[in-house]
Coordinates of C-alpha atoms in Angstrom, one line a residue:
X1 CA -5.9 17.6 -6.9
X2 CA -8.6 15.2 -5.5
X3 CA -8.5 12.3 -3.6
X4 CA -10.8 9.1 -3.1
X5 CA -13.5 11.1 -1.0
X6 CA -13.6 14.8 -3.1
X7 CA -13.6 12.5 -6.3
X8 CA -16.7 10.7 -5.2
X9 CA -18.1 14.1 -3.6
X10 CA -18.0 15.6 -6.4
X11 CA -19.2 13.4 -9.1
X12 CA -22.4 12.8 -6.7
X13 CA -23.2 16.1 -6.9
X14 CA -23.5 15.7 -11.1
X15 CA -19.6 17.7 -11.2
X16 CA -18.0 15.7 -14.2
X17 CA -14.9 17.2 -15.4
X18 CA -13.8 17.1 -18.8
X19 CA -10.0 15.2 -18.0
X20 CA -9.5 13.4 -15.4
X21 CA -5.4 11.2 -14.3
X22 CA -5.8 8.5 -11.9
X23 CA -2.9 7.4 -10.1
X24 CA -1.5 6.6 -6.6
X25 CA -0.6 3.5 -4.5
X26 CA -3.5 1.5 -4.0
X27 CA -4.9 -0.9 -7.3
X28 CA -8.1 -1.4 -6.0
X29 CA -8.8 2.4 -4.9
X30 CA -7.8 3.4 -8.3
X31 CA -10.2 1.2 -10.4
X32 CA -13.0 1.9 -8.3
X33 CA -12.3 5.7 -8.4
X34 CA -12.5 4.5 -12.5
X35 CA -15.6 3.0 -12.4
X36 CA -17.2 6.0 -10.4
X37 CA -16.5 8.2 -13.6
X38 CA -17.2 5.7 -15.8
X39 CA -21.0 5.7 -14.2
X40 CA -21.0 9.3 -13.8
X41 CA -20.3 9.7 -17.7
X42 CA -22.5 6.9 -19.4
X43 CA -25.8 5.0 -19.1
X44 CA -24.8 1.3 -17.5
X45 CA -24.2 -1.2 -20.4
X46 CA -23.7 1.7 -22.9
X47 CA -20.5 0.2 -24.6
X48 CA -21.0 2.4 -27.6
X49 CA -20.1 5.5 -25.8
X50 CA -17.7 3.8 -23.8
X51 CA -14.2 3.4 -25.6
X52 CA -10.9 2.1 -24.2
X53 CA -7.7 2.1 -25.2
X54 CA -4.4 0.7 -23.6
X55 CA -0.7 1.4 -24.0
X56 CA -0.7 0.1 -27.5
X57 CA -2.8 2.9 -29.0
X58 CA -2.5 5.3 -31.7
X59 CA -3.5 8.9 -30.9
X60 CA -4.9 10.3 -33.7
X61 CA -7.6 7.7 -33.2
X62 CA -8.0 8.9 -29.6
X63 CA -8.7 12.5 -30.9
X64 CA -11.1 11.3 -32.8
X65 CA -13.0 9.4 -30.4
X66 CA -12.8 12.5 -27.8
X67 CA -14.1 14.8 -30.4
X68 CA -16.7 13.0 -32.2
X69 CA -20.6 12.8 -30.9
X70 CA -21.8 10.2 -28.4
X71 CA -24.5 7.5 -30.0
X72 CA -27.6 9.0 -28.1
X73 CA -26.1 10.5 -25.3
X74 CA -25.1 13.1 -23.1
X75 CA -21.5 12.4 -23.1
X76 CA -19.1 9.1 -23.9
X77 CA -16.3 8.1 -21.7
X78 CA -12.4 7.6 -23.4
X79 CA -10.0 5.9 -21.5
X80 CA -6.5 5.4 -21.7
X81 CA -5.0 2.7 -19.4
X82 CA -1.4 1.7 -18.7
X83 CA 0.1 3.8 -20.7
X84 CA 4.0 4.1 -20.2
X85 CA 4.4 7.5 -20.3
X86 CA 8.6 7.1 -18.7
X87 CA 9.2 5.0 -21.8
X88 CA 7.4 7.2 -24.4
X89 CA 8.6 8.6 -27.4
X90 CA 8.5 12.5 -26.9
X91 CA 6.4 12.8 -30.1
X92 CA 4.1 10.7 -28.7
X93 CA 4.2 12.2 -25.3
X94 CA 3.5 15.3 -27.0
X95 CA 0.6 14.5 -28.8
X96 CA -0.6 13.0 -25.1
X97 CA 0.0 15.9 -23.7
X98 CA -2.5 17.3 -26.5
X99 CA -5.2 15.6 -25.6
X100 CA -4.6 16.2 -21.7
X101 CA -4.4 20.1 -22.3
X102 CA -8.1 20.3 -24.1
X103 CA -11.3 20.4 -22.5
X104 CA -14.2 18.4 -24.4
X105 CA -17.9 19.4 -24.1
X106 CA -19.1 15.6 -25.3
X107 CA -16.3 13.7 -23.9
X108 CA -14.4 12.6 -20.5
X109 CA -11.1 11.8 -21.1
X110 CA -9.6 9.3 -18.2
X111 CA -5.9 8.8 -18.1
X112 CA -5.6 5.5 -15.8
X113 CA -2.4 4.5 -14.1
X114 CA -3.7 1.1 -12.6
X115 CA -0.6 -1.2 -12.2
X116 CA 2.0 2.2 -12.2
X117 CA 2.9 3.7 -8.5
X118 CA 3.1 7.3 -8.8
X119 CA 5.8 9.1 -6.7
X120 CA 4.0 12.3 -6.3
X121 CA 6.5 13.7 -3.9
X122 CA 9.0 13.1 -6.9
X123 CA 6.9 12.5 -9.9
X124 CA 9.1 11.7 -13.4
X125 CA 9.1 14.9 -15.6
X126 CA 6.8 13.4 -17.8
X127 CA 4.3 12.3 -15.6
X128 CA 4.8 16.2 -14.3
X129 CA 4.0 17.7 -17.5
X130 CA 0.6 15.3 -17.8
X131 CA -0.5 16.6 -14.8
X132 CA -0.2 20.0 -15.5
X133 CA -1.9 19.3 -18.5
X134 CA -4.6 17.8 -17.6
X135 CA -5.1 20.4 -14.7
X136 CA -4.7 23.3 -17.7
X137 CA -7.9 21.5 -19.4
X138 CA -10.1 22.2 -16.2
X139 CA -9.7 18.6 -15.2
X140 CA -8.5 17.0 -12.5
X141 CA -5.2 14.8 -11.2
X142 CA -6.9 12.0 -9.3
X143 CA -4.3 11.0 -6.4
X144 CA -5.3 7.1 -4.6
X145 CA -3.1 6.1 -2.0
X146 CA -3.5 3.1 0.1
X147 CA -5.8 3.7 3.7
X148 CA -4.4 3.8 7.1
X149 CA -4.6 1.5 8.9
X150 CA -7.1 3.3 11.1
X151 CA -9.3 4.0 7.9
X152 CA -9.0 0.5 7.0
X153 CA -10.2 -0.1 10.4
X154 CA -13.4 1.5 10.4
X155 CA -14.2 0.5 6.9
X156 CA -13.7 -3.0 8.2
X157 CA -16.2 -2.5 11.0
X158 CA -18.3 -1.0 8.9
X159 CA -18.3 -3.7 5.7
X160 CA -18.9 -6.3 8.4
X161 CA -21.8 -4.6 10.0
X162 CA -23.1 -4.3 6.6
X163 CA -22.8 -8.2 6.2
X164 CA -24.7 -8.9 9.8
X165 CA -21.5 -9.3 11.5
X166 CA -20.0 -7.6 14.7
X167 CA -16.4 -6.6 14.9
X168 CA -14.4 -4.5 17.1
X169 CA -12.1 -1.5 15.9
X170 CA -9.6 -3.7 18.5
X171 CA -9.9 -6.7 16.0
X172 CA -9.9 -4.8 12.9
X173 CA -6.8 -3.7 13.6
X174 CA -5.8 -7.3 14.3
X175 CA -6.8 -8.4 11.2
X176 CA -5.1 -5.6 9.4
X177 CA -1.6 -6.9 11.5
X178 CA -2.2 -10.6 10.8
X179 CA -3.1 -10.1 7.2
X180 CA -2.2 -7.3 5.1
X181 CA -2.6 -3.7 4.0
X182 CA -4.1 -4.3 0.9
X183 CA -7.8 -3.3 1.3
X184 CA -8.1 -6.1 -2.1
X185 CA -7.4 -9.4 0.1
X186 CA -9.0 -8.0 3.1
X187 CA -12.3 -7.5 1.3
X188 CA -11.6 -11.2 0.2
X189 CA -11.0 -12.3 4.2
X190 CA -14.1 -10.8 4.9
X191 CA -15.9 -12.3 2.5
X192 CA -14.5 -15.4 4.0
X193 CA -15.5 -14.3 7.8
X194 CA -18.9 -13.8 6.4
X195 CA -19.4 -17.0 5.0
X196 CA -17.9 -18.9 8.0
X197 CA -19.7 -17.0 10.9
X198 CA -23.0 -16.4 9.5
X199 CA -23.9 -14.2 12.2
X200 CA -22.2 -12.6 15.1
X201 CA -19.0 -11.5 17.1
X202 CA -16.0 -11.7 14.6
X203 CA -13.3 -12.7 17.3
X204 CA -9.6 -12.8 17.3
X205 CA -9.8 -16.6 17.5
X206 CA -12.4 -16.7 14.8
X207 CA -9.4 -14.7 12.7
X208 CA -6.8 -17.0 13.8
X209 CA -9.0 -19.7 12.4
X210 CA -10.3 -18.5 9.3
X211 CA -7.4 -15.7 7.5
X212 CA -4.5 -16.7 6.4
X213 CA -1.3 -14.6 8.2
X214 CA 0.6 -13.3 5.5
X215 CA 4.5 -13.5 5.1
X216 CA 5.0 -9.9 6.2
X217 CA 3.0 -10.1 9.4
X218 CA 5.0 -13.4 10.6
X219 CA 8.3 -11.7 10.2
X220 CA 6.9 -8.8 12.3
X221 CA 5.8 -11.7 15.0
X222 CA 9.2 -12.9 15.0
X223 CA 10.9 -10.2 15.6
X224 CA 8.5 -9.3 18.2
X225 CA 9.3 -12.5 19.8
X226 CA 12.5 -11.7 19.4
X227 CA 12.7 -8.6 21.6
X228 CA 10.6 -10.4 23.5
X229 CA 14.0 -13.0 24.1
X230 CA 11.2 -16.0 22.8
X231 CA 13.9 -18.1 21.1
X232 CA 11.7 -20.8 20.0
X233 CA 9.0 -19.1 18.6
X234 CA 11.3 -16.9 16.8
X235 CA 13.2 -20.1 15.2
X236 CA 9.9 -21.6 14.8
X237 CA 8.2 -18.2 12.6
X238 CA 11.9 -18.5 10.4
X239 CA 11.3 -22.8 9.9
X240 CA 7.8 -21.4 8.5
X241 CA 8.8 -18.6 6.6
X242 CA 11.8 -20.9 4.8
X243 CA 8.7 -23.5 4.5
X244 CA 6.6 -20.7 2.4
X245 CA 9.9 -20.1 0.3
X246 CA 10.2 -16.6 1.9
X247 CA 13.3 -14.8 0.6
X248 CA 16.0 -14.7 3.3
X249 CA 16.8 -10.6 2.5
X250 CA 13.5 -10.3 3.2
X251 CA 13.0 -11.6 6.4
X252 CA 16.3 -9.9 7.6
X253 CA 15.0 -6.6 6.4
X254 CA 12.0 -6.4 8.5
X255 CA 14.0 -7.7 11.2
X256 CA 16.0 -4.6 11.1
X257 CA 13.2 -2.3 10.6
X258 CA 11.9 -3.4 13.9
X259 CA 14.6 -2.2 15.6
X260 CA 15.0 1.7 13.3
X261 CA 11.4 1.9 14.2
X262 CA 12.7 1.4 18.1
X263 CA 15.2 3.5 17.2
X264 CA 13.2 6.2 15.6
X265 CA 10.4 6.0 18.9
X266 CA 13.5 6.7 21.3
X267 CA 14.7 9.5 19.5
X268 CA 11.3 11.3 19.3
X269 CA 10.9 11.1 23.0
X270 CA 13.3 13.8 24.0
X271 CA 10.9 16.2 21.1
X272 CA 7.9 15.0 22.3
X273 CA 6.7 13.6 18.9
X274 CA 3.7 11.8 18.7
X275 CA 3.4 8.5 17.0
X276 CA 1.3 9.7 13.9
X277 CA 3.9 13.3 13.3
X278 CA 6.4 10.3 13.4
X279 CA 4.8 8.5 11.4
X280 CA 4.6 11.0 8.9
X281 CA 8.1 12.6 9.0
X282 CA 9.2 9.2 7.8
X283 CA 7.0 8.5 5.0
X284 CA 5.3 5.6 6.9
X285 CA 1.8 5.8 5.6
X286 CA -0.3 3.2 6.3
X287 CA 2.5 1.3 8.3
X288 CA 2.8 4.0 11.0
X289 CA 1.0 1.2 13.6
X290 CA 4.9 -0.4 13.5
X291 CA 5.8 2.7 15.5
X292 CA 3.0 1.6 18.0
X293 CA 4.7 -1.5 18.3
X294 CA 8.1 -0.2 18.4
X295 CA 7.0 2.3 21.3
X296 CA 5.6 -0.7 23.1
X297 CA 8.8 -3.0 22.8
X298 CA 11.4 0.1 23.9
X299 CA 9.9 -0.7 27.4
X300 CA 13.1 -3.5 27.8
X301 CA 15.4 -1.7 25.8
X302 CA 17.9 1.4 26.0
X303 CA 20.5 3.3 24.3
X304 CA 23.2 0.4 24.2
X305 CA 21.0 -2.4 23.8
X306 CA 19.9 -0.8 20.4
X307 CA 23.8 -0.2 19.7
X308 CA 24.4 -4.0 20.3
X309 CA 21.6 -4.9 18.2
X310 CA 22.6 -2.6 15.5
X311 CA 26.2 -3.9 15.1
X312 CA 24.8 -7.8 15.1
X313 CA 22.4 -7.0 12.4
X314 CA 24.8 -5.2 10.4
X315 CA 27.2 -8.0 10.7
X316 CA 24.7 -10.6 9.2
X317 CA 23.7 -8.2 6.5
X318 CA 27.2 -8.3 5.4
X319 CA 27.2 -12.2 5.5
X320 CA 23.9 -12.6 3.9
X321 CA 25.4 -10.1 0.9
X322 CA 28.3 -12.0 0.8
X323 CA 26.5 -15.2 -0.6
X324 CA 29.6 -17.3 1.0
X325 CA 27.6 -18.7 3.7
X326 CA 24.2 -20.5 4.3
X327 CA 21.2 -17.9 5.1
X328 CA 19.3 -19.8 7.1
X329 CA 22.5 -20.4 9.6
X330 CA 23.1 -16.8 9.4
X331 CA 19.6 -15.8 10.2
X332 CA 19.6 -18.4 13.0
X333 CA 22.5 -17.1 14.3
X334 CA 21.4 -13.5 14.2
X335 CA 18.1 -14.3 15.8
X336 CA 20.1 -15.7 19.5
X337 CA 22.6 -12.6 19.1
X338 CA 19.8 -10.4 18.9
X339 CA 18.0 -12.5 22.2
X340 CA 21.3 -12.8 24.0
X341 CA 21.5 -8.9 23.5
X342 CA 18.1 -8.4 24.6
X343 CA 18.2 -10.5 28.1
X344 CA 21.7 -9.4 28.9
X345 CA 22.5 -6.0 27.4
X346 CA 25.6 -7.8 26.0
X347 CA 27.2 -9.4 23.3
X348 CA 27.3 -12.7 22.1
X349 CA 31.0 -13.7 21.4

């Protein structure tokens, strides 16, 4: 199986495998791990050795295509896109399965999941048999999943050296928190950094003043504040979040997941876990700096202020499921509990 780095390794060297299955986690990984084959396979501009197909496709037409000559050329480049192999017909996943299995000497076949999310831990039995397939060709399964946020990090750092600007790995990662994971809209804030700034220091008030904080990131501020007993920044974060149209389960979910993250830091402690082995026992991925923070606000909490905290906010996820009451009011409500709990070490009546 290779990943974004191998993939790119390998095709630099001039190794071009005959099948390749893209699939992961991150869109914008995945399409530029396509357009890297895609260039490694035919001339730029050569659309007549290039030939796509999506989910609509018949596959005897496919076949054709992989085994019929290229116009003038090494090699030509089918691609199948989007194809929804869960909902497929098993003849027709069959005669996929076909294609996968054979290796062509004047063809690359590219199976391209772009807008599917691939469970490889618990792939569907299809997608299973496609990828022993296409490994049974002397291809390859493709596997793109989203950076850390330390790899976005220093490919921030990097991409704005590259544009003349200076930014700190400190930043980057404030950026990352304000604005997303999605390595997509922070290649767009950059572009945005770049064209205000010109030249120089990329600050965290420059970022304040030129990315827009994205829905996720606020709710993590609030419940920062939160722990933090800041009732009326917290109330003013939720009066923004209801402005944006921000679903309320939403907002109450990443609440909680603040405090199992807290949770999770205080139990490691006793097993001397690090953060990143952490991190990975629960499946955090690129979200494993939410431990960092979690570590950081257990400093004011213990044992039965988490206790407290857990029986308020299961009590409002059982009003907010009960659609007999106002959201907001609830969420209001469970934002001073929480507070009262984390000044006090008590209850709120």
């Amino acid at each position: 199986m290779l990943n974004e780095k191998t993939l790119k390794s390998a095709l630099e060297s001039g190794s071009v495998l005959p099948v390749y299955l893209i699939a992961g986690d991150d869109t914008y990984l995945k399409k530029q791990a396509l357009d890297r084959i895609i260039k490694a396979t035919v001339e730029d501009s050569d659309e007549m050795n290039l030939v796509k197909f999506d989910n609509e496709v018949n596959f005897q037409t496919v076949y054709d295509e992989l085994n019929g000559f290229p116009i003038m050329a090494d090699k030509k480049c089918v691609v199948l896109s989007e194809y929804e192999i869960d909902d497929a017909p098993k003849s027709e996943l069959e005669k996929l399965l076909e294609l996968a299995s054979e290796p062509y000497d004047t063809s690359v076949f590219v199976i391209y999941f772009g807008a599917y999310e691939v469970d490889f831990k618990k792939p569907s039995n299809a997608f299973r048999q496609l990828m022993s397939a296409v490994e049974s060709s002397g291809g390859a399964v493709v596997r793109i999943n989203c950076k850390s946020a330390d790899e976005l990090a220093r490919w921030l750092v990097s991409s704005a050296k590259k544009s003349g600007l200076t930014l700190s790995d400190k930043n980057a990662h404030y950026l990352i928190e304000r604005c997303t994971l999605d390595i997509n809209v922070l290649s767009l804030e950059l572009i945005k950094l770049s064209s205000f700034l010109k030249e120089g220091e990329i600050t965290r008030e420059i970022i304040d003043k030129v990315c827009v904080k994205s829905a996720e990131a606020s709710i993590y501020d609030m419940a920062d504040m939160i722990i933090a007993g800041n009732t009326s920044g917290a109330m003013q974060l939720l009066d923004e979040l209801f402005y944006l149209n921000v679903q309320s389960m939403p907002i109450f979910v990443n609440i909680a997941l603040s405090y199992v993250n807290m949770y999770r830091a205080m139990s490691a402690k006793p097993h001397r876990k690090d953060l990143e082995e952490l991190g990975e026992e629960f499946s955090l991925g690129s979200r494993k700096f939410l431990l960092k923070k979690a570590s950081y606000n257990l400093k004011n909490f213990n044992a039965e202020k988490l206790k407290l905290s857990f029986d308020a906010l299961i009590n409002a996820e059982k009003e907010l499921k009960s659609y007999s009451g106002n959201d907001r009011i609830i969420l209001e409500k469970l934002i001073v509990r929480l507070i009262y709990i984390a000044k006090t070490g008590e209850a709120l009546g």
